[in-house]
Coordinates of C-alpha atoms in Angstrom, one line a residue:
Chain A
M1 CA -28.5 12.4 -14.8
V2 CA -29.7 11.5 -11.4
G3 CA -29.6 7.9 -12.4
E4 CA -26.0 8.2 -13.4
A5 CA -25.0 10.0 -10.2
E6 CA -26.8 7.3 -8.2
E7 CA -25.1 4.5 -10.1
L8 CA -21.7 6.2 -9.5
A9 CA -22.4 6.5 -5.8
E10 CA -23.5 2.9 -5.8
R11 CA -20.4 1.6 -7.5
R12 CA -18.2 3.7 -5.2
A13 CA -19.9 2.2 -2.2
A14 CA -19.5 -1.3 -3.6
V15 CA -15.8 -0.7 -4.3
A16 CA -15.3 0.4 -0.7
E17 CA -17.2 -2.6 0.6
L18 CA -15.1 -5.1 -1.4
G19 CA -12.0 -3.2 -0.3
A20 CA -13.0 -3.4 3.3
E21 CA -13.5 -7.2 3.0
L22 CA -10.1 -7.7 1.3
R23 CA -8.6 -5.6 4.1
T24 CA -10.2 -7.8 6.7
L25 CA -8.9 -11.0 5.1
A26 CA -5.4 -9.6 4.6
D27 CA -5.3 -8.8 8.3
L28 CA -6.7 -12.2 9.2
L29 CA -4.1 -13.9 7.1
T30 CA -1.3 -12.3 9.1
R31 CA -2.9 -13.5 12.4
T32 CA -4.4 -16.8 11.7
E33 CA -2.9 -20.1 12.9
V34 CA -5.3 -22.4 11.2
G35 CA -3.9 -25.4 9.2
A36 CA -2.6 -25.5 5.7
D37 CA -5.8 -27.2 4.5
V38 CA -8.0 -24.3 5.6
L39 CA -5.6 -21.8 4.1
R40 CA -5.6 -23.6 0.8
A41 CA -9.3 -24.0 0.7
S42 CA -9.6 -20.2 1.2
A43 CA -7.1 -19.6 -1.6
R44 CA -9.2 -21.8 -3.9
Q45 CA -12.4 -19.9 -3.2
L46 CA -10.6 -16.6 -3.8
R47 CA -9.4 -17.9 -7.1
E48 CA -13.0 -18.6 -8.1
L49 CA -13.9 -15.0 -7.6
A50 CA -11.4 -13.6 -10.0
P51 CA -13.0 -14.4 -13.4
A52 CA -16.2 -12.4 -12.6
L53 CA -14.1 -9.3 -11.7
H54 CA -11.9 -9.8 -14.7
E55 CA -14.8 -9.6 -17.1
R56 CA -14.4 -5.9 -17.6
V57 CA -11.1 -4.2 -16.6
R58 CA -9.7 -0.8 -17.6
G59 CA -6.3 -0.3 -19.2
I60 CA -3.4 1.1 -17.1
A61 CA -3.6 4.5 -18.8
Q62 CA -7.4 4.9 -18.3
P63 CA -8.7 6.4 -15.1
S64 CA -11.2 4.3 -13.1
S65 CA -14.8 5.2 -13.7
V66 CA -15.3 5.7 -9.9
D67 CA -12.4 8.2 -9.7
D68 CA -12.6 11.9 -10.2
L69 CA -9.0 13.0 -10.3
M70 CA -9.5 16.7 -10.7
G71 CA -12.2 16.5 -8.0
G72 CA -9.8 14.7 -5.6
V73 CA -11.6 11.3 -5.6
R74 CA -8.9 8.6 -5.8
M75 CA -10.5 5.4 -4.6
F76 CA -7.4 3.2 -5.4
N77 CA -4.7 5.5 -4.0
P78 CA -2.4 3.3 -1.8
V79 CA -2.8 5.7 1.2
I80 CA -6.3 7.2 1.0
G81 CA -8.2 4.9 -1.3
A82 CA -11.0 2.8 0.3
G83 CA -10.7 0.5 -2.7
N84 CA -7.0 -0.2 -2.2
V85 CA -6.1 -2.9 0.3
I86 CA -2.7 -1.2 1.0
A87 CA -4.4 1.9 2.3
P88 CA -5.4 2.0 6.0
P89 CA -7.1 4.2 4.5
L90 CA -5.9 7.6 5.8
R91 CA -8.8 10.1 6.1
I92 CA -7.5 13.6 5.3
E93 CA -9.0 16.9 6.4
I94 CA -7.9 20.3 5.0
G95 CA -7.8 23.2 7.5
P96 CA -6.6 26.7 7.6
D97 CA -3.1 25.6 8.8
G98 CA -2.6 22.7 6.5
A99 CA -3.7 19.1 6.4
E100 CA -4.5 16.5 9.1
G101 CA -5.0 12.8 8.5
W102 CA -6.4 10.1 10.7
C103 CA -5.9 6.3 10.6
T104 CA -5.2 3.2 12.6
L105 CA -2.5 0.8 11.5
G106 CA -3.3 -2.9 12.0
Q107 CA -1.1 -5.9 12.0
I108 CA -0.3 -5.8 8.2
Y109 CA 1.7 -2.6 8.8
E110 CA 4.0 -4.2 11.3
G111 CA 7.7 -3.5 10.9
P112 CA 9.7 -4.1 14.1
P113 CA 7.7 -6.6 16.2
M114 CA 4.6 -4.8 17.5
Y115 CA 5.2 -1.4 15.8
G116 CA 4.5 0.2 12.5
H117 CA 7.0 -0.1 9.6
G118 CA 9.1 3.0 9.1
G119 CA 8.4 2.9 5.4
V120 CA 4.6 3.0 6.1
S121 CA 5.1 6.1 8.2
A122 CA 7.0 7.7 5.3
M123 CA 4.2 6.8 2.9
L124 CA 1.5 8.3 5.1
I125 CA 3.4 11.5 5.5
D126 CA 4.3 11.8 1.8
Q127 CA 0.7 11.5 0.8
L128 CA -0.5 14.0 3.5
L129 CA 2.1 16.6 2.5
G130 CA 1.0 16.3 -1.1
H131 CA -2.5 17.2 0.0
A132 CA -1.2 20.1 2.1
A133 CA 0.8 21.4 -0.9
A134 CA -2.2 21.1 -3.2
A135 CA -4.5 22.8 -0.7
S136 CA -2.1 25.7 -0.4
G137 CA -2.5 26.3 -4.2
N138 CA 0.8 24.6 -5.0
P139 CA 0.0 21.1 -6.4
G140 CA 3.3 19.4 -7.1
V141 CA 5.3 16.2 -7.1
T142 CA 7.6 15.3 -4.2
T143 CA 11.3 15.8 -5.0
D144 CA 12.8 15.3 -1.5
L145 CA 11.5 13.6 1.6
S146 CA 13.4 13.4 4.9
V147 CA 11.9 11.5 7.8
R148 CA 13.2 11.3 11.4
Y149 CA 12.0 8.5 13.5
R150 CA 11.7 9.7 17.1
R151 CA 9.6 7.1 18.7
P152 CA 8.1 3.8 17.5
V153 CA 4.6 4.1 16.0
P154 CA 2.1 1.9 17.8
L155 CA -0.2 -0.5 16.0
D156 CA -4.0 -0.6 16.7
V157 CA -4.0 3.0 18.1
P158 CA -5.6 6.0 16.4
L159 CA -2.9 8.1 14.8
R160 CA -2.8 11.6 13.6
V161 CA -0.7 12.7 10.6
W162 CA -0.2 16.4 10.1
G163 CA 1.5 18.6 7.6
R164 CA 1.7 22.2 6.3
V165 CA 3.5 24.2 3.6
T166 CA 6.2 26.3 5.2
K167 CA 7.7 28.2 2.2
V168 CA 7.3 28.7 -1.6
E169 CA 10.3 29.8 -3.6
G170 CA 9.6 30.0 -7.3
R171 CA 8.6 26.5 -8.3
R172 CA 9.9 24.9 -5.1
V173 CA 7.4 24.2 -2.3
F174 CA 8.7 23.3 1.2
A175 CA 6.6 21.4 3.7
E176 CA 6.9 19.8 7.1
G177 CA 4.8 17.3 8.9
G178 CA 4.7 14.3 11.2
I179 CA 2.9 11.6 13.0
T180 CA 1.6 11.5 16.6
T181 CA -1.1 9.4 18.3
A182 CA -4.5 11.0 18.2
A183 CA -4.5 11.0 22.0
E184 CA -1.1 12.8 22.3
P185 CA -0.8 15.3 19.5
D186 CA 2.1 17.0 21.2
V187 CA 4.4 14.0 21.3
P188 CA 6.1 13.5 18.0
L189 CA 6.6 9.9 16.9
V190 CA 7.8 10.8 13.4
L191 CA 8.9 14.1 11.9
A192 CA 9.4 15.0 8.3
E193 CA 10.4 17.6 5.8
A194 CA 9.6 17.6 2.1
R195 CA 10.2 19.6 -1.0
F196 CA 7.8 19.6 -3.9
A197 CA 8.2 20.8 -7.5
R198 CA 5.2 22.9 -8.2
L199 CA 3.3 22.0 -11.3
R200 CA 1.9 24.6 -13.6
L201 CA -1.9 24.3 -13.9
D202 CA -1.6 22.8 -17.4
Q203 CA 0.9 20.2 -16.1
A204 CA -1.4 19.3 -13.2
G205 CA -4.3 19.1 -15.5
R206 CA -2.4 16.9 -17.9
L207 CA -1.1 14.7 -15.1
F208 CA -4.5 14.1 -13.6
S209 CA -6.7 14.0 -16.7
R210 CA -4.1 11.9 -18.5
L211 CA -4.6 13.9 -21.7
A212 CA -1.1 13.1 -22.5
S213 CA -1.7 9.4 -22.4
P214 CA -2.3 7.5 -25.7
D215 CA -5.5 6.0 -24.3
A216 CA -7.1 9.3 -23.6
A217 CA -8.5 9.4 -27.1
N218 CA -10.3 6.1 -26.4
P219 CA -12.1 6.5 -23.2
D220 CA -14.0 3.2 -23.5
V221 CA -13.5 0.6 -20.9
A222 CA -10.9 -1.9 -21.9
H223 CA -11.7 -5.6 -22.0
D224 CA -8.9 -8.0 -21.6
Chain B
M1 CA 11.0 -33.9 13.7
V2 CA 10.8 -34.5 10.0
G3 CA 7.1 -34.4 10.3
E4 CA 7.2 -31.0 12.1
A5 CA 9.6 -29.5 9.5
E6 CA 7.3 -30.7 6.7
E7 CA 4.3 -29.3 8.3
L8 CA 6.0 -26.0 8.7
A9 CA 7.0 -25.9 5.1
E10 CA 3.5 -26.9 4.1
R11 CA 2.0 -24.1 6.2
R12 CA 4.4 -21.6 4.8
A13 CA 3.5 -22.6 1.2
A14 CA -0.2 -22.3 2.0
V15 CA 0.3 -18.9 3.6
A16 CA 2.1 -17.7 0.4
E17 CA -0.6 -19.2 -1.8
L18 CA -3.4 -17.4 0.0
G19 CA -1.3 -14.2 0.1
A20 CA -0.8 -14.5 -3.7
E21 CA -4.6 -14.9 -4.3
L22 CA -5.4 -11.9 -2.1
R23 CA -2.8 -9.9 -4.0
T24 CA -4.4 -10.9 -7.3
L25 CA -7.9 -9.8 -6.1
A26 CA -6.5 -6.6 -4.6
D27 CA -5.0 -5.8 -8.0
L28 CA -8.2 -6.8 -9.8
L29 CA -10.3 -4.5 -7.6
T30 CA -8.3 -1.5 -8.7
R31 CA -8.8 -2.3 -12.3
T32 CA -12.2 -3.9 -12.6
E33 CA -15.1 -2.0 -14.2
V34 CA -17.8 -4.6 -13.4
G35 CA -21.1 -3.4 -11.9
A36 CA -21.9 -2.9 -8.2
D37 CA -23.8 -6.1 -8.0
V38 CA -20.8 -8.2 -9.0
L39 CA -18.6 -6.3 -6.5
R40 CA -21.1 -6.8 -3.7
A41 CA -21.4 -10.5 -4.5
S42 CA -17.6 -10.9 -4.3
A43 CA -17.6 -9.0 -0.9
R44 CA -20.3 -11.4 0.4
Q45 CA -18.2 -14.4 -0.6
L46 CA -15.1 -13.0 1.1
R47 CA -17.1 -12.3 4.2
E48 CA -18.0 -16.0 4.3
L49 CA -14.3 -17.0 4.3
A50 CA -13.4 -15.1 7.4
P51 CA -14.9 -17.3 10.2
A52 CA -12.7 -20.3 9.2
L53 CA -9.5 -18.2 9.3
H54 CA -10.6 -16.7 12.5
E55 CA -10.9 -20.0 14.4
R56 CA -7.4 -19.8 15.6
V57 CA -5.6 -16.5 15.7
R58 CA -2.4 -15.4 17.5
G59 CA -2.3 -12.4 19.8
I60 CA -0.5 -9.3 18.7
A61 CA 2.6 -10.0 20.9
Q62 CA 3.0 -13.5 19.7
P63 CA 5.2 -14.3 16.7
S64 CA 3.5 -16.3 13.9
S65 CA 4.3 -20.0 13.9
V66 CA 5.5 -19.7 10.3
D67 CA 8.0 -17.0 11.1
D68 CA 11.5 -17.4 12.3
L69 CA 12.5 -13.9 13.4
M70 CA 16.1 -14.7 14.3
G71 CA 16.5 -16.8 11.2
G72 CA 15.2 -13.9 9.0
V73 CA 11.9 -15.5 8.0
R74 CA 9.2 -12.8 8.2
M75 CA 6.2 -14.0 6.1
F76 CA 4.0 -11.1 7.0
N77 CA 6.5 -8.2 6.7
P78 CA 4.8 -5.4 4.6
V79 CA 7.7 -5.3 2.1
I80 CA 9.2 -8.8 1.9
G81 CA 6.4 -11.0 3.3
A82 CA 4.7 -13.4 0.8
G83 CA 1.8 -13.6 3.3
N84 CA 1.3 -9.8 3.4
V85 CA -0.8 -8.4 0.6
I86 CA 0.9 -5.0 1.0
A87 CA 4.3 -6.6 0.0
P88 CA 5.1 -6.8 -3.7
P89 CA 6.9 -8.9 -2.2
L90 CA 10.5 -7.6 -2.5
R91 CA 13.0 -10.5 -2.9
I92 CA 16.3 -9.5 -1.2
E93 CA 19.8 -10.9 -1.9
I94 CA 22.8 -10.2 0.3
G95 CA 26.1 -9.8 -1.5
P96 CA 29.6 -8.7 -0.7
D97 CA 28.8 -5.1 -1.4
G98 CA 25.4 -4.8 0.4
A99 CA 21.9 -5.9 -0.5
E100 CA 19.9 -6.0 -3.7
G101 CA 16.2 -6.4 -4.0
W102 CA 13.9 -7.2 -6.9
C103 CA 10.2 -6.6 -7.4
T104 CA 7.6 -5.3 -9.8
L105 CA 5.0 -2.8 -8.7
G106 CA 1.5 -3.3 -10.0
Q107 CA -1.5 -1.0 -10.2
I108 CA -2.1 -1.0 -6.4
Y109 CA 1.1 0.9 -5.9
E110 CA 0.1 3.8 -8.2
G111 CA 0.7 7.3 -6.9
P112 CA 0.8 9.9 -9.7
P113 CA -1.2 8.4 -12.6
M114 CA 0.8 5.6 -14.2
Y115 CA 3.7 5.7 -11.7
G116 CA 4.6 4.3 -8.4
H117 CA 3.8 6.2 -5.2
G118 CA 6.7 8.0 -3.7
G119 CA 5.9 6.6 -0.2
V120 CA 6.1 3.1 -1.6
S121 CA 9.6 3.8 -2.9
A122 CA 10.6 5.0 0.6
M123 CA 9.2 1.8 2.1
L124 CA 11.1 -0.5 -0.3
I125 CA 14.4 1.4 0.4
D126 CA 13.8 1.5 4.2
Q127 CA 13.4 -2.3 4.3
L128 CA 16.3 -3.0 2.0
L129 CA 18.7 -0.7 4.0
G130 CA 17.7 -2.5 7.2
H131 CA 18.8 -5.8 5.6
A132 CA 22.0 -4.2 4.4
A133 CA 22.7 -2.9 7.9
A134 CA 22.0 -6.3 9.5
A135 CA 24.1 -8.1 6.9
S136 CA 27.1 -5.9 7.7
G137 CA 26.9 -7.0 11.3
N138 CA 25.1 -3.9 12.5
P139 CA 21.4 -4.7 13.0
G140 CA 19.5 -1.6 13.9
V141 CA 16.4 0.6 13.7
T142 CA 16.1 3.4 11.3
T143 CA 16.4 6.9 12.9
D144 CA 16.7 9.0 9.7
L145 CA 15.7 8.4 6.1
S146 CA 16.2 10.9 3.3
V147 CA 14.8 10.2 -0.2
R148 CA 15.4 12.1 -3.4
Y149 CA 13.0 11.4 -6.2
R150 CA 14.9 11.8 -9.5
R151 CA 12.6 10.2 -12.0
P152 CA 9.2 8.6 -11.8
V153 CA 9.2 4.9 -10.9
P154 CA 7.3 2.9 -13.6
L155 CA 4.6 0.3 -12.8
D156 CA 4.7 -3.2 -14.2
V157 CA 8.5 -3.0 -14.9
P158 CA 11.0 -5.2 -13.0
L159 CA 12.8 -2.9 -10.4
R160 CA 16.0 -3.2 -8.6
V161 CA 16.5 -1.8 -5.1
W162 CA 20.0 -1.5 -3.8
G163 CA 21.7 -0.5 -0.6
R164 CA 24.9 -0.6 1.4
V165 CA 26.4 0.5 4.7
T166 CA 28.8 3.4 4.1
K167 CA 30.1 4.1 7.6
V168 CA 29.8 3.0 11.2
E169 CA 30.5 5.5 14.0
G170 CA 29.9 4.1 17.5
R171 CA 26.2 3.0 17.5
R172 CA 25.4 5.1 14.4
V173 CA 25.2 3.2 11.1
F174 CA 25.1 5.1 7.8
A175 CA 23.7 3.6 4.6
E176 CA 22.8 4.7 1.1
G177 CA 20.7 3.1 -1.5
G178 CA 18.3 3.6 -4.4
I179 CA 15.9 2.3 -6.9
T180 CA 16.5 1.7 -10.6
T181 CA 14.8 -0.5 -13.2
A182 CA 16.3 -3.9 -13.5
A183 CA 17.1 -3.2 -17.1
E184 CA 18.9 0.1 -16.5
P185 CA 20.8 -0.3 -13.2
D186 CA 22.9 2.9 -13.9
V187 CA 19.9 5.2 -14.2
P188 CA 18.8 6.3 -10.7
L189 CA 15.1 6.8 -10.2
V190 CA 15.2 7.3 -6.5
L191 CA 18.2 7.8 -4.2
A192 CA 18.3 7.6 -0.4
E193 CA 20.5 7.9 2.6
A194 CA 19.6 6.5 6.0
R195 CA 21.0 6.4 9.5
F196 CA 20.4 3.5 11.9
A197 CA 20.9 3.1 15.6
R198 CA 22.7 -0.1 16.0
L199 CA 21.2 -2.5 18.5
R200 CA 23.3 -4.4 20.9
L201 CA 23.0 -8.2 20.5
D202 CA 20.8 -8.5 23.5
Q203 CA 18.5 -5.7 22.3
A204 CA 18.2 -7.3 18.9
G205 CA 17.5 -10.6 20.5
R206 CA 14.8 -9.1 22.7
L207 CA 13.3 -7.2 19.8
F208 CA 13.0 -10.3 17.6
S209 CA 12.3 -12.9 20.2
R210 CA 9.8 -10.7 22.0
L211 CA 11.1 -11.9 25.3
A212 CA 10.1 -8.5 26.7
S213 CA 6.5 -9.0 25.7
P214 CA 4.0 -10.0 28.3
D215 CA 2.8 -12.9 26.2
A216 CA 6.2 -14.5 25.8
A217 CA 5.5 -16.5 28.9
N218 CA 2.5 -17.9 27.3
P219 CA 3.5 -19.2 23.9
D220 CA 0.2 -21.0 23.2
V221 CA -1.8 -19.9 20.2
A222 CA -4.4 -17.4 21.2
H223 CA -8.0 -18.2 20.5
D224 CA -10.4 -15.2 20.1

C-alpha cells in the first residue's frame, strides 16, 4: 500500500511539473517576438511529444487516477488544478468565515490592455464560492452569479479572492465574495453574489463518484 | 510593404500553430494516464524550448507585433485569441442583430464532472457581449455581469454564444446574451445580462493604443 501511495504522489508531482512547464510556454507565447521560424520549430517539437502522452488516455466519463473527487483533489480543474494550464492555479484555504484564495494572473489572463479579463475574475469567484458553499456543509451547483466590476484587476500582482455563505433557505444557498489585491484586502476590485442549488448527499456522491456514468462499471484506463 | 504584410501574416500563422500545439498538449495532460517518467520527460523537453522563445520578448505595456488592437486583432485574448492556450478559441461573427460566437469546450474546461465550468461560461459571454457592444457603436468596459445557469453546458459539443445590446442610456450600455448548443439554438443553457460603461472615442483609443502607457514612447521590442 505504501508503494501505491508513493506512486500516486509521484504521478501527482509529475502532472504538476508538466502543467507548470506548459503554463510557462503558454505565457512565453503571448510575450515572445521571435520569428515565425522559431515559433514553427517549437510547434514541431511539441507535436513530437504528443504520441507518448497519448499512449494511455482515460475516457471522458472516467475520473483521472490522480484525482480524488470526494477528497477534494481536482488536479485538472480549470481554476485550482495544477495540471490544467488554464488554472493560475488558485490556492484555496478554508477558514471559519468562509474561503480565501490566492493567485497571481500573468499575461495570458489579459483582457483590457494591462488588466485581467473580466470573465477570468468571474471564473475565480465562481470556483471559490463553490468551495465556500461546500465547506459550510452545503455543496451545490451555481444557479446564479452576479459580478460587479469596481476597479480593474492588475496583472502580475498577488490577488486575494474571498467568499462566504450568507444564507441557506431550503435548498437555496446564498453566497457573496470578491477580489482584492493581497496587499490591499479592503479595496474591492470585484464584488459578487451567487446562489447555489444545494445537492443532497446522494446527488453530490453521484456527481463526484460518477456512479451514474456508463463507464463507472468499467474503471479500467481507456486506451484510444 | 508587401514583404512586411507577408511577414506579419506568416508570424500570425506561426503563433496560431504553436498555440494549437500547446492546446493539444494541455488537453492531453488532463487525459493521459502514462507514468510519471513519461510526464517528467515531456516536462524536460518543454523546458528546453523556452530559451529560444525567450530571446526576444515584449514588455507588458507593449502591444504584440501580431496584434492590431484598433483593427480588432487580439491573438492573445484569453477567449478569442488563437495564440492563447486558455481560449477555445471563440470565433465571433457580427450580424445585424448583435454578435454570435462558436466554439467547442474540451476536457480542460471541465467544472462539474463531464460538464463545462460555470466560470468559463461567464468568460465566453463577457467577451461576446463586449464585441456586441463595440459593434453597436458603444465600445465599453463591463461594469456588471449577471449569469443564470439553466442547464449544464456539455463538453465536446459545438456551442453557440449569442449577445446583443438592448438599451443605451447616456454612458450606460445594456446587453443580454446566452449560450446554447449549436444544434439547439432555442434551448438556453446559460443566460446573462450585462452593463457596460461606454468609453468616449479618445478613451477607447487610449485604452487600445496604450498611448497612456509609459512604454509607448519606446516602441522597440524589449529584450529581457
